[in-house]
mmCIF file of C-alpha atoms in Angstrom:
data_model
loop_
_atom_site.group_PDB
_atom_site.id
_atom_site.type_symbol
_atom_site.label_atom_id
_atom_site.label_comp_id
_atom_site.label_asym_id
_atom_site.label_seq_id
_atom_site.Cartn_x
_atom_site.Cartn_y
_atom_site.Cartn_z
ATOM 1 C CA MET A 1 4.735 -29.678 45.418
ATOM 2 C CA LEU A 2 3.932 -30.065 41.425
ATOM 3 C CA LEU A 3 0.186 -28.552 42.204
ATOM 4 C CA LYS A 4 1.903 -25.591 43.523
ATOM 5 C CA LYS A 5 4.644 -25.322 40.902
ATOM 6 C CA LEU A 6 1.499 -25.407 38.149
ATOM 7 C CA LYS A 7 -0.375 -22.808 39.981
ATOM 8 C CA LEU A 8 3.004 -20.341 40.312
ATOM 9 C CA ASN A 9 3.536 -21.095 36.728
ATOM 10 C CA LYS A 10 0.097 -20.031 35.922
ATOM 11 C CA ILE A 11 0.243 -17.187 37.726
ATOM 12 C CA ALA A 12 3.309 -16.169 35.898
ATOM 13 C CA MET A 13 1.803 -16.762 32.557
ATOM 14 C CA THR A 14 -1.199 -14.682 33.383
ATOM 15 C CA VAL A 15 1.255 -11.537 34.047
ATOM 16 C CA VAL A 16 3.274 -11.853 31.537
ATOM 17 C CA LEU A 17 0.229 -12.102 28.851
ATOM 18 C CA ALA A 18 -1.042 -9.011 30.444
ATOM 19 C CA ALA A 19 2.377 -7.306 30.292
ATOM 20 C CA ALA A 20 2.272 -8.248 26.717
ATOM 21 C CA ALA A 21 -1.194 -7.049 26.210
ATOM 22 C CA THR A 22 -0.453 -3.565 27.936
ATOM 23 C CA THR A 23 2.724 -3.452 25.801
ATOM 24 C CA ALA A 24 0.995 -4.308 22.764
ATOM 25 C CA GLN A 25 -1.501 -1.096 23.235
ATOM 26 C CA ALA A 26 1.929 0.811 24.004
ATOM 27 C CA GLY A 27 4.072 -0.328 21.242
ATOM 28 C CA TYR A 28 6.529 -1.456 23.515
ATOM 29 C CA LYS A 29 9.316 -4.101 22.299
ATOM 30 C CA ILE A 30 9.449 -7.350 24.537
ATOM 31 C CA LYS A 31 12.731 -8.905 25.472
ATOM 32 C CA LEU A 32 12.093 -12.471 25.501
ATOM 33 C CA THR A 33 16.139 -13.794 25.808
ATOM 34 C CA ASP A 34 19.463 -12.367 24.477
ATOM 35 C CA LYS A 35 18.547 -13.286 21.222
ATOM 36 C CA ASP A 36 14.697 -13.200 21.027
ATOM 37 C CA SER A 37 12.456 -10.108 20.937
ATOM 38 C CA ILE A 38 8.670 -9.420 20.061
ATOM 39 C CA GLU A 39 7.283 -6.297 19.221
ATOM 40 C CA PHE A 40 3.577 -4.785 18.498
ATOM 41 C CA GLY A 41 2.603 -2.333 15.979
ATOM 42 C CA GLY A 42 0.287 -0.730 14.141
ATOM 43 C CA TYR A 43 -2.896 2.224 14.369
ATOM 44 C CA LEU A 44 -6.380 2.686 14.813
ATOM 45 C CA LYS A 45 -7.950 4.521 11.806
ATOM 46 C CA ALA A 46 -11.427 6.006 11.847
ATOM 47 C CA ASP A 47 -12.658 7.644 8.742
ATOM 48 C CA ALA A 48 -15.340 9.695 7.874
ATOM 49 C CA ARG A 49 -15.801 10.123 4.201
ATOM 50 C CA TYR A 50 -18.154 11.960 1.584
ATOM 51 C CA VAL A 51 -18.131 11.427 -1.995
ATOM 52 C CA THR A 52 -20.601 13.755 -4.324
ATOM 53 C CA GLY A 53 -20.302 13.585 -8.355
ATOM 54 C CA GLU A 54 -20.482 11.333 -11.024
ATOM 55 C CA VAL A 55 -18.288 8.569 -10.134
ATOM 56 C CA GLY A 56 -19.635 5.805 -7.632
ATOM 57 C CA TYR A 57 -18.666 5.975 -3.574
ATOM 58 C CA ARG A 58 -15.503 4.029 -2.835
ATOM 59 C CA ASP A 59 -14.184 3.834 0.630
ATOM 60 C CA PHE A 60 -10.661 4.853 -1.072
ATOM 61 C CA TRP A 61 -9.963 5.561 -4.870
ATOM 62 C CA ILE A 62 -8.417 3.059 -7.301
ATOM 63 C CA GLY A 63 -7.583 3.066 -10.953
ATOM 64 C CA GLN A 64 -10.933 2.394 -11.777
ATOM 65 C CA GLY A 65 -14.487 3.770 -10.698
ATOM 66 C CA THR A 66 -17.818 2.949 -11.921
ATOM 67 C CA PRO A 67 -19.784 6.018 -13.624
ATOM 68 C CA VAL A 68 -23.162 6.910 -12.007
ATOM 69 C CA ALA A 69 -25.848 10.052 -12.485
ATOM 70 C CA ASP A 70 -25.412 12.655 -9.883
ATOM 71 C CA SER A 71 -24.887 10.739 -6.446
ATOM 72 C CA SER A 72 -23.716 11.671 -3.000
ATOM 73 C CA GLN A 73 -22.826 9.239 -0.291
ATOM 74 C CA PHE A 74 -21.619 9.564 3.270
ATOM 75 C CA LYS A 75 -19.642 6.260 5.280
ATOM 76 C CA LEU A 76 -18.169 6.187 8.439
ATOM 77 C CA HIS A 77 -15.817 3.122 9.297
ATOM 78 C CA ALA A 78 -12.800 1.769 10.691
ATOM 79 C CA LYS A 79 -11.484 -0.453 8.279
ATOM 80 C CA GLU A 80 -7.819 0.634 7.874
ATOM 81 C CA THR A 81 -6.814 -0.291 11.058
ATOM 82 C CA ARG A 82 -3.939 -2.517 11.292
ATOM 83 C CA PHE A 83 -2.025 -4.162 13.993
ATOM 84 C CA ASN A 84 1.585 -5.986 13.238
ATOM 85 C CA THR A 85 4.015 -8.366 14.879
ATOM 86 C CA LYS A 86 7.592 -8.578 14.420
ATOM 87 C CA TYR A 87 9.497 -11.462 16.128
ATOM 88 C CA THR A 88 13.245 -11.241 16.015
ATOM 89 C CA HIS A 89 15.541 -14.369 16.546
ATOM 90 C CA GLY A 90 19.266 -13.235 16.153
ATOM 91 C CA ASP A 91 19.594 -12.431 12.291
ATOM 92 C CA VAL A 92 16.337 -13.812 11.711
ATOM 93 C CA MET A 93 13.044 -11.439 11.694
ATOM 94 C CA ALA A 94 9.847 -12.498 10.901
ATOM 95 C CA PHE A 95 6.889 -10.076 10.438
ATOM 96 C CA ILE A 96 3.176 -10.409 10.083
ATOM 97 C CA GLU A 97 0.460 -7.653 9.465
ATOM 98 C CA ILE A 98 -3.186 -7.204 8.961
ATOM 99 C CA ASP A 99 -5.853 -5.024 8.421
ATOM 100 C CA PHE A 100 -9.782 -5.041 7.670
ATOM 101 C CA TYR A 101 -10.176 -4.460 4.350
ATOM 102 C CA GLY A 102 -11.130 -8.183 3.670
ATOM 103 C CA GLY A 103 -14.804 -7.883 2.898
ATOM 104 C CA GLY A 104 -17.666 -8.762 4.803
ATOM 105 C CA GLY A 105 -19.295 -6.369 7.186
ATOM 106 C CA ASN A 106 -22.977 -6.531 7.389
ATOM 107 C CA GLU A 107 -23.761 -2.309 8.036
ATOM 108 C CA ILE A 108 -27.316 -3.094 9.283
ATOM 109 C CA ILE A 109 -26.302 -4.576 12.363
ATOM 110 C CA SER A 110 -22.546 -5.369 13.227
ATOM 111 C CA ASN A 111 -20.297 -3.676 10.637
ATOM 112 C CA SER A 112 -17.437 -6.827 11.162
ATOM 113 C CA SER A 113 -15.255 -6.460 8.353
ATOM 114 C CA HIS A 114 -12.727 -9.393 7.804
ATOM 115 C CA PRO A 115 -9.327 -9.164 8.395
ATOM 116 C CA ARG A 116 -6.906 -9.706 5.481
ATOM 117 C CA ILE A 117 -2.822 -10.415 5.602
ATOM 118 C CA ARG A 118 -0.796 -7.231 4.194
ATOM 119 C CA HIS A 119 2.356 -8.523 5.037
ATOM 120 C CA ALA A 120 3.830 -12.022 6.217
ATOM 121 C CA PHE A 121 7.462 -12.829 5.488
ATOM 122 C CA VAL A 122 11.110 -13.971 6.877
ATOM 123 C CA LYS A 123 13.919 -12.103 6.463
ATOM 124 C CA TYR A 124 17.668 -13.482 6.770
ATOM 125 C CA ASP A 125 20.796 -11.846 6.382
ATOM 126 C CA LYS A 126 20.132 -10.450 2.687
ATOM 127 C CA TRP A 127 17.143 -12.525 1.674
ATOM 128 C CA LEU A 128 13.514 -12.223 2.176
ATOM 129 C CA MET A 129 10.722 -14.739 1.484
ATOM 130 C CA GLY A 130 7.232 -13.997 1.832
ATOM 131 C CA GLN A 131 4.550 -11.887 0.854
ATOM 132 C CA THR A 132 5.154 -8.212 1.169
ATOM 133 C CA TRP A 133 5.421 -4.633 -1.164
ATOM 134 C CA SER A 134 6.923 -5.712 -4.189
ATOM 135 C CA THR A 135 10.707 -5.028 -5.027
ATOM 136 C CA PHE A 136 9.406 -2.554 -7.719
ATOM 137 C CA MET A 137 7.720 -0.041 -5.146
ATOM 138 C CA ASN A 138 9.545 2.841 -3.654
ATOM 139 C CA THR A 139 7.057 2.992 -0.579
ATOM 140 C CA SER A 140 9.406 6.172 0.647
ATOM 141 C CA ALA A 141 7.745 8.012 -2.320
ATOM 142 C CA ILE A 142 3.910 7.441 -1.405
ATOM 143 C CA ALA A 143 2.246 10.563 -0.163
ATOM 144 C CA GLU A 144 0.941 10.936 3.345
ATOM 145 C CA THR A 145 -2.748 10.881 2.581
ATOM 146 C CA VAL A 146 -6.049 10.610 4.541
ATOM 147 C CA ASP A 147 -7.287 8.612 1.602
ATOM 148 C CA PHE A 148 -5.876 5.217 1.870
ATOM 149 C CA ALA A 149 -4.384 5.194 -0.959
ATOM 150 C CA GLY A 150 -3.781 8.579 -2.616
ATOM 151 C CA ALA A 151 -3.717 8.787 -6.047
ATOM 152 C CA ALA A 152 -3.140 5.243 -6.609
ATOM 153 C CA MET A 153 -3.565 5.605 -10.417
ATOM 154 C CA GLY A 154 -0.053 6.949 -10.059
ATOM 155 C CA LEU A 155 1.214 4.540 -7.972
ATOM 156 C CA VAL A 156 3.155 1.459 -8.375
ATOM 157 C CA PHE A 157 1.245 -0.630 -5.442
ATOM 158 C CA ASN A 158 1.402 -4.275 -5.089
ATOM 159 C CA ARG A 159 1.910 -6.973 -2.458
ATOM 160 C CA GLN A 160 2.453 -10.335 -3.493
ATOM 161 C CA GLY A 161 4.915 -13.470 -2.574
ATOM 162 C CA GLN A 162 8.300 -13.195 -3.462
ATOM 163 C CA ILE A 163 12.162 -14.086 -2.768
ATOM 164 C CA ARG A 164 14.093 -10.751 -2.768
ATOM 165 C CA TYR A 165 18.118 -10.330 -2.215
ATOM 166 C CA THR A 166 19.330 -7.293 -1.417
ATOM 167 C CA ASN A 167 23.082 -5.904 -1.385
ATOM 168 C CA GLY A 168 23.443 -2.322 -0.402
ATOM 169 C CA GLY A 169 21.260 -0.089 -2.918
ATOM 170 C CA LEU A 170 20.722 -3.047 -5.052
ATOM 171 C CA GLN A 171 17.507 -5.678 -4.891
ATOM 172 C CA LEU A 172 16.947 -8.201 -7.180
ATOM 173 C CA SER A 173 13.490 -10.642 -6.983
ATOM 174 C CA ILE A 174 11.388 -12.951 -8.284
ATOM 175 C CA GLU A 175 7.723 -12.391 -7.529
ATOM 176 C CA ASN A 176 4.198 -14.434 -8.186
ATOM 177 C CA PRO A 177 2.992 -14.283 -11.609
ATOM 178 C CA GLU A 178 -0.172 -13.412 -12.202
ATOM 179 C CA THR A 179 -1.579 -12.837 -15.882
ATOM 180 C CA TRP A 180 -4.755 -10.567 -16.272
ATOM 181 C CA GLY A 181 -6.758 -9.048 -18.910
ATOM 182 C CA THR A 182 -7.976 -10.364 -22.031
ATOM 183 C CA ASP A 183 -6.820 -12.957 -24.919
ATOM 184 C CA ILE A 184 -6.524 -12.435 -28.424
ATOM 185 C CA HIS A 185 -10.255 -13.871 -28.560
ATOM 186 C CA GLY A 186 -11.354 -10.851 -25.869
ATOM 187 C CA ASP A 187 -11.912 -13.522 -23.203
ATOM 188 C CA ALA A 188 -10.608 -13.149 -19.878
ATOM 189 C CA ALA A 189 -6.995 -14.566 -20.011
ATOM 190 C CA SER A 190 -5.962 -17.248 -17.778
ATOM 191 C CA ALA A 191 -3.522 -17.756 -15.564
ATOM 192 C CA ALA A 192 -3.543 -21.084 -15.284
ATOM 193 C CA ASN A 193 -0.422 -21.523 -17.535
ATOM 194 C CA ASP A 194 1.694 -18.976 -15.291
ATOM 195 C CA LYS A 195 4.966 -21.002 -15.193
ATOM 196 C CA VAL A 196 7.801 -18.147 -15.216
ATOM 197 C CA PRO A 197 8.153 -15.722 -11.898
ATOM 198 C CA ASP A 198 7.954 -11.895 -12.664
ATOM 199 C CA ILE A 199 11.482 -10.815 -12.224
ATOM 200 C CA VAL A 200 12.010 -7.326 -10.690
ATOM 201 C CA GLY A 201 15.289 -5.045 -10.366
ATOM 202 C CA LYS A 202 15.781 -1.987 -8.482
ATOM 203 C CA TYR A 203 18.649 0.206 -7.442
ATOM 204 C CA THR A 204 18.172 2.994 -4.692
ATOM 205 C CA PHE A 205 20.933 6.047 -4.652
ATOM 206 C CA LYS A 206 20.518 7.280 -1.204
ATOM 207 C CA GLY A 207 22.285 10.814 0.360
ATOM 208 C CA ASP A 208 21.383 12.923 3.477
ATOM 209 C CA TRP A 209 19.375 14.755 0.479
ATOM 210 C CA GLY A 210 16.982 11.997 0.325
ATOM 211 C CA ASN A 211 16.664 8.888 -2.108
ATOM 212 C CA VAL A 212 16.191 8.070 -5.474
ATOM 213 C CA SER A 213 15.351 4.489 -7.157
ATOM 214 C CA VAL A 214 15.209 3.285 -10.763
ATOM 215 C CA GLY A 215 13.507 -0.453 -11.206
ATOM 216 C CA ALA A 216 12.354 -2.554 -13.902
ATOM 217 C CA VAL A 217 9.893 -5.292 -14.193
ATOM 218 C CA LEU A 218 9.513 -8.275 -16.635
ATOM 219 C CA GLN A 219 6.706 -10.362 -16.869
ATOM 220 C CA LYS A 220 5.774 -13.445 -18.900
ATOM 221 C CA VAL A 221 2.611 -14.660 -20.505
ATOM 222 C CA ASP A 222 2.876 -18.383 -22.040
ATOM 223 C CA SER A 223 -0.487 -19.587 -22.959
ATOM 224 C CA GLU A 224 -2.479 -21.302 -25.684
ATOM 225 C CA VAL A 225 -3.561 -17.907 -27.029
ATOM 226 C CA SER A 226 -0.945 -15.394 -25.711
ATOM 227 C CA ASN A 227 2.917 -15.471 -25.724
ATOM 228 C CA GLU A 228 3.534 -11.981 -24.703
ATOM 229 C CA THR A 229 6.530 -10.293 -22.421
ATOM 230 C CA GLY A 230 5.929 -7.001 -20.651
ATOM 231 C CA ILE A 231 8.713 -4.943 -19.538
ATOM 232 C CA GLY A 232 7.879 -1.418 -17.598
ATOM 233 C CA TYR A 233 10.366 0.849 -15.947
ATOM 234 C CA SER A 234 9.907 2.873 -13.033
ATOM 235 C CA VAL A 235 11.947 6.217 -11.439
ATOM 236 C CA ALA A 236 10.655 6.902 -8.169
ATOM 237 C CA GLY A 237 11.865 9.492 -5.085
ATOM 238 C CA ARG A 238 11.814 11.289 -1.681
ATOM 239 C CA ILE A 239 13.849 14.598 -1.773
ATOM 240 C CA LYS A 240 14.340 16.882 1.274
ATOM 241 C CA THR A 241 13.543 20.105 0.594
ATOM 242 C CA GLY A 242 14.601 21.769 3.837
ATOM 243 C CA GLY A 243 13.533 21.529 7.326
ATOM 244 C CA LYS A 244 11.146 18.434 7.658
ATOM 245 C CA ASP A 245 9.507 19.029 4.287
ATOM 246 C CA ASP A 246 9.709 17.073 1.530
ATOM 247 C CA LEU A 247 8.821 16.243 -2.227
ATOM 248 C CA ARG A 248 7.750 12.687 -3.526
ATOM 249 C CA PHE A 249 7.457 11.749 -7.083
ATOM 250 C CA GLN A 250 6.874 8.578 -9.191
ATOM 251 C CA VAL A 251 7.199 7.967 -12.940
ATOM 252 C CA HIS A 252 6.638 4.722 -14.609
ATOM 253 C CA MET A 253 6.276 3.677 -18.334
ATOM 254 C CA GLY A 254 6.293 0.655 -20.391
ATOM 255 C CA GLN A 255 4.222 -2.435 -20.074
ATOM 256 C CA THR A 256 3.935 -2.549 -16.419
ATOM 257 C CA GLY A 257 0.633 -4.283 -16.027
ATOM 258 C CA ARG A 258 -1.237 -4.724 -12.605
ATOM 259 C CA TYR A 259 2.120 -3.313 -11.141
ATOM 260 C CA VAL A 260 0.825 0.347 -11.655
ATOM 261 C CA GLY A 261 -2.604 2.040 -11.228
ATOM 262 C CA VAL A 262 -4.177 -0.264 -9.292
ATOM 263 C CA VAL A 263 -6.526 -2.002 -12.123
ATOM 264 C CA ALA A 264 -6.556 1.086 -14.166
ATOM 265 C CA SER A 265 -4.495 -1.215 -16.827
ATOM 266 C CA GLN A 266 -5.679 -4.629 -17.335
ATOM 267 C CA GLY A 267 -2.090 -5.839 -18.592
ATOM 268 C CA LEU A 268 -3.128 -7.582 -21.350
ATOM 269 C CA VAL A 269 -5.551 -6.400 -23.829
ATOM 270 C CA ASN A 270 -6.728 -8.907 -26.721
ATOM 271 C CA GLY A 271 -3.642 -11.076 -25.727
ATOM 272 C CA GLU A 272 -1.191 -7.703 -26.145
ATOM 273 C CA TYR A 273 0.337 -5.996 -23.482
ATOM 274 C CA GLU A 274 -0.519 -2.349 -23.224
ATOM 275 C CA ASP A 275 2.067 0.303 -22.384
ATOM 276 C CA GLN A 276 0.884 3.145 -20.116
ATOM 277 C CA THR A 277 2.628 6.118 -18.707
ATOM 278 C CA ALA A 278 1.738 7.052 -14.987
ATOM 279 C CA PHE A 279 3.124 9.533 -12.483
ATOM 280 C CA THR A 280 2.504 11.355 -9.141
ATOM 281 C CA VAL A 281 3.972 14.145 -7.318
ATOM 282 C CA ALA A 282 3.356 15.338 -3.900
ATOM 283 C CA TYR A 283 4.460 18.114 -1.718
ATOM 284 C CA ARG A 284 4.576 17.875 2.201
ATOM 285 C CA HIS A 285 5.117 20.672 4.395
ATOM 286 C CA PHE A 286 5.432 21.061 8.154
ATOM 287 C CA TRP A 287 3.754 23.907 9.723
ATOM 288 C CA ASN A 288 5.494 23.098 13.122
ATOM 289 C CA GLU A 289 6.747 20.150 14.616
ATOM 290 C CA GLY A 290 3.769 17.805 14.257
ATOM 291 C CA ASP A 291 1.108 19.405 12.024
ATOM 292 C CA ARG A 292 1.655 19.016 8.269
ATOM 293 C CA SER A 293 -0.039 19.045 4.674
ATOM 294 C CA THR A 294 0.359 17.622 1.787
ATOM 295 C CA ILE A 295 -0.724 18.405 -1.996
ATOM 296 C CA TYR A 296 -0.656 15.674 -4.462
ATOM 297 C CA TYR A 297 -1.513 14.722 -7.924
ATOM 298 C CA GLY A 298 -1.264 11.474 -10.038
ATOM 299 C CA ALA A 299 -2.585 10.465 -13.289
ATOM 300 C CA VAL A 300 -2.384 6.990 -15.232
ATOM 301 C CA ASP A 301 -2.734 6.734 -19.435
ATOM 302 C CA THR A 302 -2.921 3.442 -21.208
ATOM 303 C CA ASP A 303 -2.748 2.923 -24.989
ATOM 304 C CA LEU A 304 -4.590 0.435 -25.854
ATOM 305 C CA SER A 305 -7.786 0.255 -23.511
ATOM 306 C CA ASN A 306 -7.345 4.259 -23.835
ATOM 307 C CA LYS A 307 -7.989 5.042 -20.175
ATOM 308 C CA ASN A 308 -6.799 8.449 -18.351
ATOM 309 C CA ARG A 309 -7.753 8.568 -14.519
ATOM 310 C CA SER A 310 -6.056 11.171 -12.262
ATOM 311 C CA GLN A 311 -6.954 12.564 -8.809
ATOM 312 C CA PHE A 312 -5.677 15.381 -6.894
ATOM 313 C CA GLY A 313 -5.813 15.944 -3.155
ATOM 314 C CA VAL A 314 -4.708 18.773 -0.585
ATOM 315 C CA ASN A 315 -4.946 17.626 3.466
ATOM 316 C CA TYR A 316 -4.070 18.760 6.904
ATOM 317 C CA PHE A 317 -2.786 16.459 9.756
ATOM 318 C CA LYS A 318 -3.241 18.309 13.338
ATOM 319 C CA ALA A 319 -0.824 16.335 15.623
ATOM 320 C CA LEU A 320 -2.412 16.752 19.259
ATOM 321 C CA THR A 321 0.257 14.190 20.693
ATOM 322 C CA ASN A 322 3.073 12.679 19.189
ATOM 323 C CA LYS A 323 0.810 9.408 18.741
ATOM 324 C CA LEU A 324 -2.544 10.824 18.201
ATOM 325 C CA SER A 325 -3.509 12.862 14.975
ATOM 326 C CA PHE A 326 -6.498 14.301 13.271
ATOM 327 C CA GLY A 327 -6.760 14.661 9.499
ATOM 328 C CA MET A 328 -9.166 16.479 6.624
ATOM 329 C CA GLU A 329 -8.688 16.291 2.977
ATOM 330 C CA TYR A 330 -10.547 17.636 0.131
ATOM 331 C CA GLY A 331 -9.918 15.889 -3.567
ATOM 332 C CA ARG A 332 -11.234 15.008 -7.090
ATOM 333 C CA PHE A 333 -11.201 11.434 -8.723
ATOM 334 C CA THR A 334 -11.562 12.009 -12.447
ATOM 335 C CA GLN A 335 -12.224 9.459 -15.450
ATOM 336 C CA ASP A 336 -11.671 11.035 -18.589
ATOM 337 C CA ASP A 337 -11.288 7.774 -21.099
ATOM 338 C CA ASP A 338 -11.666 8.168 -24.914
ATOM 339 C CA ALA A 339 -14.604 6.196 -25.621
ATOM 340 C CA THR A 340 -16.750 8.121 -22.893
ATOM 341 C CA GLU A 341 -17.591 11.593 -21.383
ATOM 342 C CA GLU A 342 -15.261 12.709 -18.705
ATOM 343 C CA VAL A 343 -16.817 11.944 -15.319
ATOM 344 C CA SER A 344 -15.575 13.054 -11.829
ATOM 345 C CA SER A 345 -16.368 12.812 -8.252
ATOM 346 C CA ASP A 346 -15.144 15.154 -5.297
ATOM 347 C CA TYR A 347 -14.900 13.763 -1.732
ATOM 348 C CA LEU A 348 -14.086 15.091 1.670
ATOM 349 C CA GLN A 349 -12.618 12.762 4.286
ATOM 350 C CA LEU A 350 -12.136 13.356 8.156
ATOM 351 C CA SER A 351 -9.730 11.046 9.905
ATOM 352 C CA ALA A 352 -8.539 9.895 13.230
ATOM 353 C CA VAL A 353 -5.200 8.344 13.768
ATOM 354 C CA PHE A 354 -4.367 6.739 17.007
ATOM 355 C CA LYS A 355 -0.577 4.747 16.298
ATOM 356 C CA PHE A 356 0.868 2.325 19.078
#
């Protein structure tokens, strides 16, 4: 009898797992009990990217490029593909997401890129704890692009560990500190004495018209060779302009350090926090119910390292179904630093995205 029961349980478990696998592909929510449910989501994205010019190839542009002699390079990959799982238990929600930009990948044989954690956090009532987008970010203000980041040099773009409190439009958090840059001797600044968390505050105004957020971040360096406090500010939003169209923008000023520009700024330059000004603006237009285009521009300028980086792009997404779309984007990344000659590269990228 016991053996028969075990066999029946094994069969039942196999059916459940098979259903879960099918559900994961379809993106369905699985109800486990009256209080418990699990959801699967994400997308598969295949990219074909061609870069030509005086800045070396990257899978996506960030705030730092490598000047090279005129060169051209083409690559095909699927590293942006991501998968997430959300588990809900009453008022508690746990979320984890991975993609495949974790390094590795032998292009001679297998292209086996390593997975990496993007998000991993627990949320209960008004509290969140774990790794996710910094509270300093307004994620709704990020342009829809074929390029993975899309003018990252003009964005707040940071995921890290944090404890966040949310009450309506107000969000307050303490976040993982990380001293980065050079100390007063010009050597790499040490993060060994990072004992004060970064402090972030943001308030978001919302309405039928869209949203606008204002935020600030405070970073404290306390080491043997530096004792600096950096304060940065941000205004960002997404405004509806009629139909499904929208205007997205971000403006950042002050000592935002590593939070803005994706390594465009060192944060500390010879022991001093540098100021940087960064912005991005994007307009998205829907040609019909599913087909849409975005034109965008972003730039950053730093005052101590004297860096000036910018990117523009224009794209078109063709929706074949409500889950499958093809995208095409042309753009240019430019470095026009004070100490060097201007260099730039053009890129053309094609993608296929299947959401599940």
